[in-house]
Short mmCIF file of C-alpha atoms and ligand atoms in Angstrom, two decimals:
data_model
loop_
_atom_site.label_atom_id
_atom_site.label_comp_id
_atom_site.label_asym_id
_atom_site.label_seq_id
_atom_site.Cartn_x
_atom_site.Cartn_y
_atom_site.Cartn_z
CA MET A 355 3.73 -22.79 9.33
CA GLU A 356 0.32 -21.67 10.61
CA ASN A 357 -2.97 -22.90 9.18
CA PHE A 358 -4.42 -20.52 6.65
CA GLN A 359 -7.16 -19.83 4.13
CA PHE A 360 -6.29 -17.88 1.04
CA SER A 361 -8.80 -16.56 -1.43
CA MET A 362 -7.75 -13.92 -3.93
CA PRO A 363 -10.65 -13.62 -6.35
CA THR A 364 -9.48 -10.44 -8.11
CA LYS A 365 -9.14 -11.13 -11.83
CA ILE A 366 -5.81 -9.63 -12.90
CA ILE A 367 -5.69 -8.40 -16.49
CA PHE A 368 -2.08 -7.43 -17.06
CA GLY A 369 -0.11 -6.03 -19.97
CA LYS A 370 -0.15 -3.86 -23.06
CA ASN A 371 -3.52 -2.75 -24.43
CA THR A 372 -5.41 -4.18 -21.48
CA GLN A 373 -7.22 -0.85 -21.07
CA LYS A 374 -9.40 -2.06 -23.92
CA LYS A 375 -10.92 -4.52 -21.45
CA ILE A 376 -12.33 -1.77 -19.25
CA GLY A 377 -15.71 -1.76 -21.02
CA PRO A 378 -16.13 -5.52 -21.48
CA GLU A 379 -15.09 -6.35 -17.92
CA THR A 380 -17.28 -3.65 -16.38
CA ARG A 381 -20.26 -4.73 -18.50
CA LYS A 382 -20.16 -8.14 -16.82
CA HIS A 383 -21.19 -6.43 -13.60
CA THR A 384 -23.29 -3.40 -14.50
CA ASP A 385 -24.60 -0.95 -17.08
CA LYS A 386 -24.25 2.04 -14.71
CA VAL A 387 -20.94 3.00 -13.22
CA LEU A 388 -19.39 5.57 -10.92
CA LEU A 389 -16.10 6.50 -12.60
CA HIS A 390 -13.83 7.57 -9.77
CA TYR A 391 -10.39 9.14 -10.26
CA GLY A 392 -7.89 11.61 -8.88
CA GLY A 393 -6.37 14.90 -9.87
CA GLY A 394 -6.03 14.50 -13.60
CA SER A 395 -3.00 12.33 -14.42
CA ILE A 396 -5.32 9.93 -16.26
CA LYS A 397 -6.40 12.76 -18.58
CA LYS A 398 -2.79 13.61 -19.43
CA THR A 399 -1.89 10.00 -20.25
CA GLY A 400 -4.98 9.46 -22.39
CA LEU A 401 -6.24 6.65 -20.16
CA TYR A 402 -9.37 8.63 -19.28
CA ASP A 403 -10.40 8.99 -22.93
CA GLU A 404 -9.76 5.33 -23.61
CA ALA A 405 -11.74 4.27 -20.55
CA VAL A 406 -14.73 6.45 -21.41
CA LYS A 407 -14.70 5.22 -25.00
CA SER A 408 -14.55 1.59 -23.94
CA LEU A 409 -17.35 2.03 -21.38
CA LYS A 410 -19.59 3.83 -23.87
CA GLU A 411 -18.97 1.23 -26.56
CA HIS A 412 -20.37 -1.29 -24.12
CA GLY A 413 -23.47 0.73 -23.36
CA ILE A 414 -22.45 1.72 -19.86
CA GLU A 415 -23.88 4.89 -18.35
CA ILE A 416 -21.12 6.91 -16.66
CA THR A 417 -21.35 9.22 -13.67
CA GLU A 418 -18.04 10.79 -12.70
CA LEU A 419 -16.50 11.71 -9.39
CA SER A 420 -12.95 13.03 -9.63
CA GLY A 421 -10.68 14.85 -7.19
CA VAL A 422 -9.40 11.99 -5.02
CA LYS A 423 -6.31 13.30 -3.23
CA PRO A 424 -3.34 11.23 -2.05
CA ASN A 425 -4.32 10.17 1.48
CA PRO A 426 -7.95 10.07 0.33
CA ARG A 427 -10.48 12.02 2.32
CA LEU A 428 -13.70 10.94 3.98
CA GLY A 429 -15.61 13.98 2.63
CA LEU A 430 -15.28 12.85 -0.99
CA VAL A 431 -16.22 9.30 -0.01
CA LYS A 432 -19.48 10.60 1.45
CA GLU A 433 -20.14 12.58 -1.70
CA GLY A 434 -19.63 9.40 -3.72
CA ILE A 435 -22.03 7.47 -1.51
CA GLU A 436 -24.75 10.09 -2.06
CA ILE A 437 -24.19 10.13 -5.83
CA CYS A 438 -24.51 6.34 -6.02
CA ARG A 439 -27.67 6.30 -3.93
CA GLU A 440 -29.34 9.13 -5.89
CA ASN A 441 -28.53 7.57 -9.26
CA GLY A 442 -28.98 3.89 -8.44
CA ILE A 443 -25.33 3.15 -9.25
CA ASP A 444 -24.22 -0.33 -8.26
CA PHE A 445 -20.57 -0.50 -9.41
CA ILE A 446 -17.55 1.69 -8.69
CA LEU A 447 -14.71 1.84 -11.20
CA GLY A 448 -11.56 3.40 -9.77
CA ILE A 449 -8.86 4.54 -12.18
CA GLY A 450 -5.66 5.59 -10.45
CA GLY A 451 -3.53 4.57 -7.51
CA GLY A 452 -4.16 3.31 -4.02
CA SER A 453 -5.89 6.51 -3.01
CA VAL A 454 -8.47 6.27 -5.77
CA LEU A 455 -9.04 2.56 -5.22
CA ASP A 456 -9.33 2.97 -1.45
CA SER A 457 -11.83 5.77 -1.93
CA ALA A 458 -13.78 3.57 -4.38
CA LYS A 459 -13.82 0.76 -1.82
CA ALA A 460 -15.03 3.13 0.90
CA ILE A 461 -17.91 4.27 -1.31
CA ALA A 462 -18.65 0.61 -2.04
CA VAL A 463 -19.09 -0.27 1.64
CA GLY A 464 -20.87 3.00 2.43
CA VAL A 465 -23.70 2.77 -0.11
CA PRO A 466 -25.53 -0.22 1.39
CA TYR A 467 -24.88 0.88 5.01
CA GLN A 468 -27.43 3.04 6.80
CA GLY A 469 -24.99 4.53 9.33
CA ASP A 470 -21.85 6.65 8.95
CA VAL A 471 -19.27 4.90 6.71
CA TRP A 472 -16.53 6.03 9.14
CA ASP A 473 -17.98 3.47 11.62
CA PHE A 474 -16.21 0.75 9.62
CA TYR A 475 -12.87 2.50 9.96
CA THR A 476 -13.20 2.94 13.70
CA GLU A 477 -14.42 -0.63 14.24
CA LYS A 478 -17.84 0.55 15.43
CA ALA A 479 -19.41 -1.55 12.68
CA VAL A 480 -18.44 -4.58 10.61
CA VAL A 481 -18.82 -4.60 6.85
CA LYS A 482 -21.58 -7.04 5.84
CA GLU A 483 -22.00 -6.07 2.20
CA ALA A 484 -20.32 -3.94 -0.42
CA LEU A 485 -20.91 -2.92 -4.01
CA PRO A 486 -18.42 -4.48 -6.43
CA VAL A 487 -15.37 -2.40 -7.31
CA GLY A 488 -13.22 -2.59 -10.42
CA GLY A 489 -9.73 -1.10 -10.62
CA VAL A 490 -7.49 0.28 -13.35
CA LEU A 491 -4.09 0.77 -11.75
CA THR A 492 -1.76 3.64 -12.69
CA ILE A 493 0.87 3.43 -9.93
CA PRO A 494 2.38 0.30 -8.43
CA ALA A 495 2.46 1.01 -4.70
CA ALA A 496 -0.35 0.37 -2.25
CA GLY A 497 -1.44 -2.97 -3.69
CA SER A 498 -5.05 -1.90 -3.28
CA GLU A 499 -5.87 -3.31 -6.72
CA ALA A 500 -6.01 -6.78 -5.19
CA SER A 501 -5.92 -6.16 -1.45
CA ASP A 502 -8.69 -6.47 1.11
CA GLY A 503 -7.91 -3.07 2.62
CA SER A 504 -9.03 0.54 2.24
CA VAL A 505 -7.33 3.40 4.07
CA ILE A 506 -9.17 6.71 4.48
CA THR A 507 -8.29 9.98 6.19
CA ASN A 508 -10.95 11.77 8.19
CA GLU A 509 -10.02 15.38 7.49
CA GLN A 510 -12.14 16.61 10.42
CA ASN A 511 -9.82 15.09 13.03
CA ASN A 512 -6.74 13.90 11.05
CA TYR A 513 -7.38 10.23 11.75
CA LYS A 514 -6.16 7.87 9.05
CA ARG A 515 -7.64 4.42 9.46
CA ALA A 516 -8.11 1.17 7.56
CA VAL A 517 -10.91 -1.26 7.04
CA VAL A 518 -9.97 -4.80 6.08
CA THR A 519 -12.50 -7.22 4.60
CA GLY A 520 -12.49 -9.69 1.75
CA LEU A 521 -15.72 -8.04 0.54
CA ILE A 522 -13.76 -5.11 -0.92
CA ARG A 523 -11.22 -6.90 -3.03
CA PRO A 524 -11.75 -5.52 -6.54
CA VAL A 525 -13.53 -7.92 -8.90
CA PHE A 526 -10.94 -7.07 -11.55
CA ALA A 527 -7.70 -5.12 -11.80
CA ILE A 528 -6.55 -3.88 -15.18
CA MET A 529 -2.82 -3.17 -15.17
CA ASN A 530 -0.95 -1.82 -18.17
CA PRO A 531 2.64 -0.91 -17.18
CA GLU A 532 2.76 1.62 -20.04
CA PHE A 533 0.42 3.85 -18.03
CA THR A 534 3.07 4.07 -15.31
CA TYR A 535 5.65 5.68 -17.66
CA SER A 536 4.28 9.11 -16.72
CA LEU A 537 4.95 8.69 -13.01
CA PRO A 538 7.28 11.37 -11.65
CA PRO A 539 10.47 9.83 -10.18
CA TYR A 540 9.39 10.73 -6.64
CA GLN A 541 6.06 8.90 -7.00
CA THR A 542 7.85 5.90 -8.54
CA SER A 543 10.17 5.78 -5.53
CA CYS A 544 7.38 6.28 -2.99
CA GLY A 545 5.46 3.44 -4.59
CA ALA A 546 8.56 1.24 -4.46
CA SER A 547 9.02 2.00 -0.79
CA ASP A 548 5.43 0.97 -0.04
CA ILE A 549 5.85 -2.29 -1.96
CA ILE A 550 9.06 -3.10 -0.07
CA ALA A 551 7.42 -2.23 3.23
CA HIS A 552 4.49 -4.55 2.52
CA VAL A 553 6.98 -7.37 2.19
CA ILE A 554 9.03 -6.35 5.24
CA GLU A 555 5.88 -6.22 7.41
CA ARG A 556 5.29 -9.86 6.50
CA TYR A 557 8.89 -11.02 6.52
CA PHE A 558 9.49 -10.20 10.17
CA THR A 559 7.44 -12.87 11.86
CA ARG A 560 7.82 -15.12 14.88
CA VAL A 561 6.28 -18.04 13.02
CA LYS A 562 8.85 -20.74 12.34
CA ASP A 563 9.25 -22.90 9.24
CA VAL A 564 7.94 -20.50 6.62
CA ASP A 565 10.78 -20.98 4.20
CA LEU A 566 8.73 -20.81 1.00
CA THR A 567 7.13 -17.47 1.88
CA ASP A 568 10.44 -16.17 3.26
CA ARG A 569 11.99 -16.81 -0.11
CA LEU A 570 9.05 -15.36 -2.02
CA CYS A 571 9.38 -12.22 0.12
CA GLU A 572 13.11 -12.00 -0.53
CA SER A 573 12.51 -12.36 -4.28
CA VAL A 574 10.00 -9.52 -4.35
CA ILE A 575 12.37 -7.15 -2.55
CA LYS A 576 15.29 -8.17 -4.77
CA THR A 577 13.14 -7.54 -7.85
CA MET A 578 12.39 -4.04 -6.58
CA VAL A 579 16.04 -3.35 -5.79
CA LYS A 580 16.99 -4.42 -9.30
CA TYR A 581 14.33 -2.61 -11.33
CA VAL A 582 13.55 0.64 -9.50
CA PRO A 583 16.90 2.23 -10.41
CA VAL A 584 16.32 1.07 -14.00
CA VAL A 585 13.01 2.94 -14.36
CA LEU A 586 14.39 6.02 -12.61
CA GLU A 587 17.02 6.08 -15.33
CA GLU A 588 14.73 5.00 -18.18
CA PRO A 589 11.05 5.68 -17.30
CA GLU A 590 9.76 3.96 -20.44
CA ASP A 591 11.47 0.61 -19.91
CA TYR A 592 8.41 -1.61 -20.29
CA GLU A 593 9.92 -4.78 -18.84
CA ALA A 594 11.22 -3.01 -15.74
CA ARG A 595 7.88 -1.20 -15.22
CA ALA A 596 6.11 -4.53 -15.63
CA GLU A 597 8.30 -6.26 -13.03
CA ILE A 598 7.61 -3.49 -10.53
CA MET A 599 3.89 -3.40 -11.23
CA TRP A 600 3.44 -7.12 -10.73
CA ALA A 601 5.66 -7.04 -7.63
CA GLY A 602 3.31 -4.43 -6.14
CA THR A 603 0.35 -6.76 -6.44
CA VAL A 604 2.18 -9.88 -5.27
CA ALA A 605 3.51 -7.96 -2.26
CA HIS A 606 0.07 -7.15 -0.93
CA ASN A 607 -2.55 -9.56 -2.27
CA GLY A 608 -2.16 -11.88 0.69
CA LEU A 609 -0.01 -14.60 -0.88
CA LEU A 610 3.06 -13.60 1.11
CA SER A 611 1.05 -13.73 4.35
CA THR A 612 0.04 -17.35 3.94
CA GLY A 613 0.99 -19.45 6.94
CA ARG A 614 2.59 -16.58 8.84
CA THR A 615 1.67 -13.58 10.98
CA GLY A 616 3.13 -10.23 9.97
CA ASP A 617 3.86 -7.16 12.06
CA TRP A 618 2.29 -3.95 10.60
CA GLY A 619 3.63 -1.69 13.36
CA SER A 620 5.56 0.47 10.87
CA HIS A 621 2.41 0.96 8.81
CA MET A 622 0.41 2.01 11.84
CA ILE A 623 3.08 4.51 12.90
CA GLU A 624 3.39 5.83 9.34
CA HIS A 625 -0.36 6.37 9.08
CA GLU A 626 -0.10 8.75 12.05
CA ILE A 627 2.61 10.70 10.22
CA SER A 628 0.80 10.99 6.90
CA ALA A 629 -2.49 11.75 8.67
CA ILE A 630 -0.97 14.86 10.24
CA TYR A 631 1.68 15.93 7.72
CA ASP A 632 0.00 14.66 4.53
CA ILE A 633 3.24 13.22 3.16
CA ALA A 634 3.24 10.34 0.69
CA HIS A 635 2.76 7.01 2.47
CA GLY A 636 5.89 5.54 0.83
CA ALA A 637 8.00 8.48 1.99
CA GLY A 638 6.71 8.02 5.53
CA LEU A 639 7.63 4.35 5.35
CA SER A 640 11.22 4.94 4.20
CA ILE A 641 11.57 6.98 7.40
CA VAL A 642 9.75 4.65 9.81
CA VAL A 643 10.87 1.20 8.61
CA PRO A 644 14.62 1.64 9.30
CA ALA A 645 13.86 3.20 12.68
CA TRP A 646 11.55 0.30 13.54
CA MET A 647 14.24 -2.15 12.48
CA LYS A 648 16.89 -0.49 14.63
CA TYR A 649 14.51 -0.64 17.58
CA VAL A 650 13.50 -4.30 17.28
CA TYR A 651 16.37 -6.20 15.62
CA ARG A 652 17.95 -7.36 18.88
CA SER A 653 14.86 -9.45 19.64
CA ASP A 654 15.66 -11.76 16.69
CA ILE A 655 19.13 -11.10 15.35
CA GLU A 656 19.13 -14.29 13.29
CA ARG A 657 16.17 -13.22 11.19
CA PHE A 658 17.69 -9.81 10.59
CA ALA A 659 20.98 -11.46 9.62
CA GLN A 660 19.07 -13.69 7.19
CA PHE A 661 17.46 -10.57 5.70
CA ALA A 662 20.91 -9.00 5.32
CA SER A 663 22.51 -12.00 3.71
CA ARG A 664 19.70 -13.19 1.44
CA VAL A 665 18.31 -9.82 0.29
CA TRP A 666 21.40 -7.62 0.43
CA ASN A 667 24.12 -10.23 -0.15
CA ALA A 668 25.84 -9.32 3.11
CA GLU A 669 28.47 -11.82 4.15
CA THR A 670 27.26 -13.58 7.30
CA ASP A 671 29.62 -13.00 10.20
CA PHE A 672 28.90 -16.04 12.39
CA PHE A 673 31.03 -14.60 15.20
CA ASN A 674 29.15 -11.30 15.10
CA LEU A 675 25.63 -11.85 13.74
CA GLU A 676 24.61 -8.46 15.08
CA ALA A 677 27.03 -6.78 12.67
CA THR A 678 25.45 -8.70 9.78
CA ALA A 679 21.96 -7.75 10.97
CA LEU A 680 22.95 -4.08 11.13
CA GLU A 681 24.47 -4.26 7.68
CA GLY A 682 21.10 -5.29 6.25
CA ILE A 683 19.40 -2.28 7.84
CA GLU A 684 22.14 0.00 6.57
CA LYS A 685 21.85 -1.41 3.02
CA LEU A 686 18.09 -0.82 3.04
CA GLU A 687 18.64 2.80 4.12
CA GLN A 688 21.26 3.25 1.43
CA PHE A 689 18.79 1.96 -1.14
CA TYR A 690 16.13 4.43 -0.01
CA ARG A 691 18.65 7.25 -0.30
CA ARG A 692 19.76 6.05 -3.71
CA ILE A 693 16.19 6.37 -4.98
CA ASN A 694 15.88 9.82 -3.36
CA LEU A 695 13.58 9.01 -0.50
CA PRO A 696 13.74 10.57 2.95
CA THR A 697 15.08 8.35 5.73
CA ARG A 698 14.66 10.81 8.59
CA LEU A 699 11.72 12.88 9.75
CA SER A 700 13.93 15.94 9.41
CA ASP A 701 14.37 15.13 5.69
CA ALA A 702 10.61 15.63 5.41
CA LYS A 703 10.79 18.74 7.62
CA ILE A 704 8.94 17.06 10.47
CA GLY A 705 9.91 17.94 14.04
CA ASP A 706 9.25 16.10 17.29
CA GLU A 707 6.43 18.26 18.65
CA ASP A 708 3.67 15.71 17.89
CA PHE A 709 5.34 12.45 18.94
CA GLU A 710 3.31 11.93 22.11
CA ALA A 711 -0.02 12.65 20.42
CA MET A 712 0.92 10.43 17.46
CA ALA A 713 1.81 7.55 19.77
CA GLU A 714 -1.45 7.91 21.70
CA LYS A 715 -3.55 7.99 18.53
CA CYS A 716 -1.64 5.05 17.11
CA LEU A 717 -2.58 2.88 20.08
CA GLU A 718 -6.14 4.07 20.38
CA PHE A 719 -8.03 1.35 18.55
CA LYS A 720 -5.90 -1.77 18.49
CA LYS A 721 -2.58 -3.23 19.42
CA VAL A 722 0.42 -2.08 17.43
CA GLY A 723 2.91 -4.66 16.16
CA GLU A 724 2.89 -8.45 16.24
CA TYR A 725 6.56 -9.24 15.77
CA LEU A 726 7.13 -6.99 18.73
CA GLU A 727 4.11 -5.43 20.37
CA LEU A 728 4.70 -1.71 20.82
CA LYS A 729 3.44 0.40 23.70
CA LYS A 730 3.28 4.17 23.78
CA ASP A 731 6.91 4.62 24.84
CA ASP A 732 8.09 2.22 22.16
CA VAL A 733 6.31 4.22 19.45
CA ILE A 734 7.85 7.43 20.80
CA ASN A 735 11.30 5.78 20.90
CA ILE A 736 10.94 4.67 17.28
CA LEU A 737 9.89 8.17 16.24
CA ASN A 738 12.94 9.51 18.10
CA LEU A 739 15.18 7.08 16.21
CA ALA A 740 13.61 8.45 13.00
CA LYS A 741 14.38 12.10 13.82
O1 NZQ B 1487 -4.41 12.16 -8.67
P1 NZQ B 1487 -3.58 11.94 -9.87
O2 NZQ B 1487 -3.54 13.10 -10.79
O3 NZQ B 1487 -3.88 10.65 -10.58
O4 NZQ B 1487 -2.03 11.85 -9.34
C1 NZQ B 1487 -1.55 10.80 -8.54
C2 NZQ B 1487 -1.20 11.24 -7.12
O5 NZQ B 1487 -0.86 12.58 -7.09
C3 NZQ B 1487 -0.20 10.39 -9.07
N1 NZQ B 1487 -0.28 9.39 -10.13
C4 NZQ B 1487 -0.86 8.16 -10.07
N2 NZQ B 1487 -0.65 7.52 -11.21
C5 NZQ B 1487 0.05 8.34 -12.01
C6 NZQ B 1487 0.28 9.54 -11.33
N3 NZQ B 1487 0.97 10.57 -11.89
C7 NZQ B 1487 1.44 10.41 -13.13
N4 NZQ B 1487 1.26 9.26 -13.85
C8 NZQ B 1487 0.58 8.22 -13.32
N5 NZQ B 1487 0.46 7.08 -14.02
O6 NZQ B 1487 0.46 9.80 -7.96
C9 NZQ B 1487 0.04 10.46 -6.78
C10 NZQ B 1487 -0.13 9.44 -5.69
O7 NZQ B 1487 -1.24 8.61 -5.93
P2 NZQ B 1487 -1.81 7.69 -4.75
O8 NZQ B 1487 -2.99 6.95 -5.29
O9 NZQ B 1487 -2.00 8.48 -3.52
O10 NZQ B 1487 -0.60 6.68 -4.50
P3 NZQ B 1487 -0.54 5.28 -3.85
O11 NZQ B 1487 -0.95 4.22 -4.80
O12 NZQ B 1487 0.78 5.19 -3.22
O13 NZQ B 1487 -1.67 5.27 -2.69
C11 NZQ B 1487 -1.40 5.76 -1.42
C12 NZQ B 1487 -2.55 5.51 -0.49
O14 NZQ B 1487 -2.81 4.11 -0.33
C13 NZQ B 1487 -2.86 3.80 1.07
C14 NZQ B 1487 -1.88 4.80 1.65
O15 NZQ B 1487 -2.03 4.94 3.03
C15 NZQ B 1487 -2.24 6.06 0.89
O16 NZQ B 1487 -3.37 6.69 1.45
N6 NZQ B 1487 -2.60 2.38 1.29
C16 NZQ B 1487 -3.55 1.51 0.92
C17 NZQ B 1487 -3.41 0.14 1.12
C18 NZQ B 1487 -4.46 -0.80 0.71
N7 NZQ B 1487 -5.62 -0.34 0.29
O17 NZQ B 1487 -4.32 -2.03 0.79
C19 NZQ B 1487 -2.25 -0.42 1.78
C20 NZQ B 1487 -1.11 0.52 1.87
O18 NZQ B 1487 -0.27 0.12 2.92
C21 NZQ B 1487 -1.44 1.96 2.04
O19 NZQ B 1487 -1.67 2.27 3.40
ZN1 ZN B 1488 1.62 0.50 2.62
#
């Protein structure tokens, strides 16, 4: 196990009726808030009305900025920064999914910074301060409610990039699984795919003797495999929604990274796909992750066989570990298909015309992959395996 530091200061407020805490929790930080949300699902579910009521009851002045799109755009972030500066707003409350929370975090780092907020995403500048952000989560997926990341798409040049800093972990995350009942099946499945991918990125490591976190990772994936089909069948199953929602946070709040180094190559490749084709991140991952696995498994067949046997209950064939390893990859693909996700680029109507450009962009800023470092040809080969 590697040395590590782990600090996860986000206060998680989980369960039924927790939306009533929106006002009281926000009031601990400010009396003036930017209320940031997406395309309107929170109005349909009634969460918007409850949030506004709770904020007003606590004397909080609200300025709104809605319209965050999946794969959130830089343009809206800049608008949010201006609004905060003009109105002296010092707290961003995001209500929605990863896109809303990432946009809120981007505004939070942009307000105190004199330069272009995109500098942080291209590693031209390092975040030194950020306004506090609060989150009310409506889709278990990206894990942004307690993560140190924010992913933004620059719509001018189709670059999708992340900034990672402990300064942007939300100060609180309010999570009521009931507000995920309204998720369309496709969004539920895309979210599940992202959660599983966050665990897989961490699971495939070269670090030895990480048995505790291996087993925590396996548990999170098994929980997803058990409960996602349940909510697709019965969207208002509270206990199943709750299991998935908590799994989404545990998958990406840093706990499963303790003492080990993850890979993140699949995420970097996927970001190139969703940057250009604007598909849901989780749908991109159900295409890229199996292709990545097929490309790298030979470099550590034992770990892939462990994944197959412990997560997918494959019988270990000690005379042919490769067959066991491949069975695990096949079972993962079958699961994606069972929950109606694409597993090939062609399923998402994506051809191979952009592979070279995607691979070049992917490698532009930093190295891709830790478990196996990927060069340009490797990225192209993985995309070809995903065709
Ligand atoms: O905009 P609204 O109307 O709210 O609709 C959203 C959106 O269309 C809808 N939705 C959300 N909650 C709903 C709902 N519809 C009905 N009922 C509800 N309760 O779902 C759609 C997708 O929302 P989005 O926020 O885009 O989903 P997700 O949470 O998957 O976020 C995806 C973004 O997060 C980034 C991804 O790259 C992508 O841009 N990521 C962020 C990470 C982080 N900050 O740590 C890590 C991840 O790996 C990921 O890269
Ligand atoms: Zn992700």
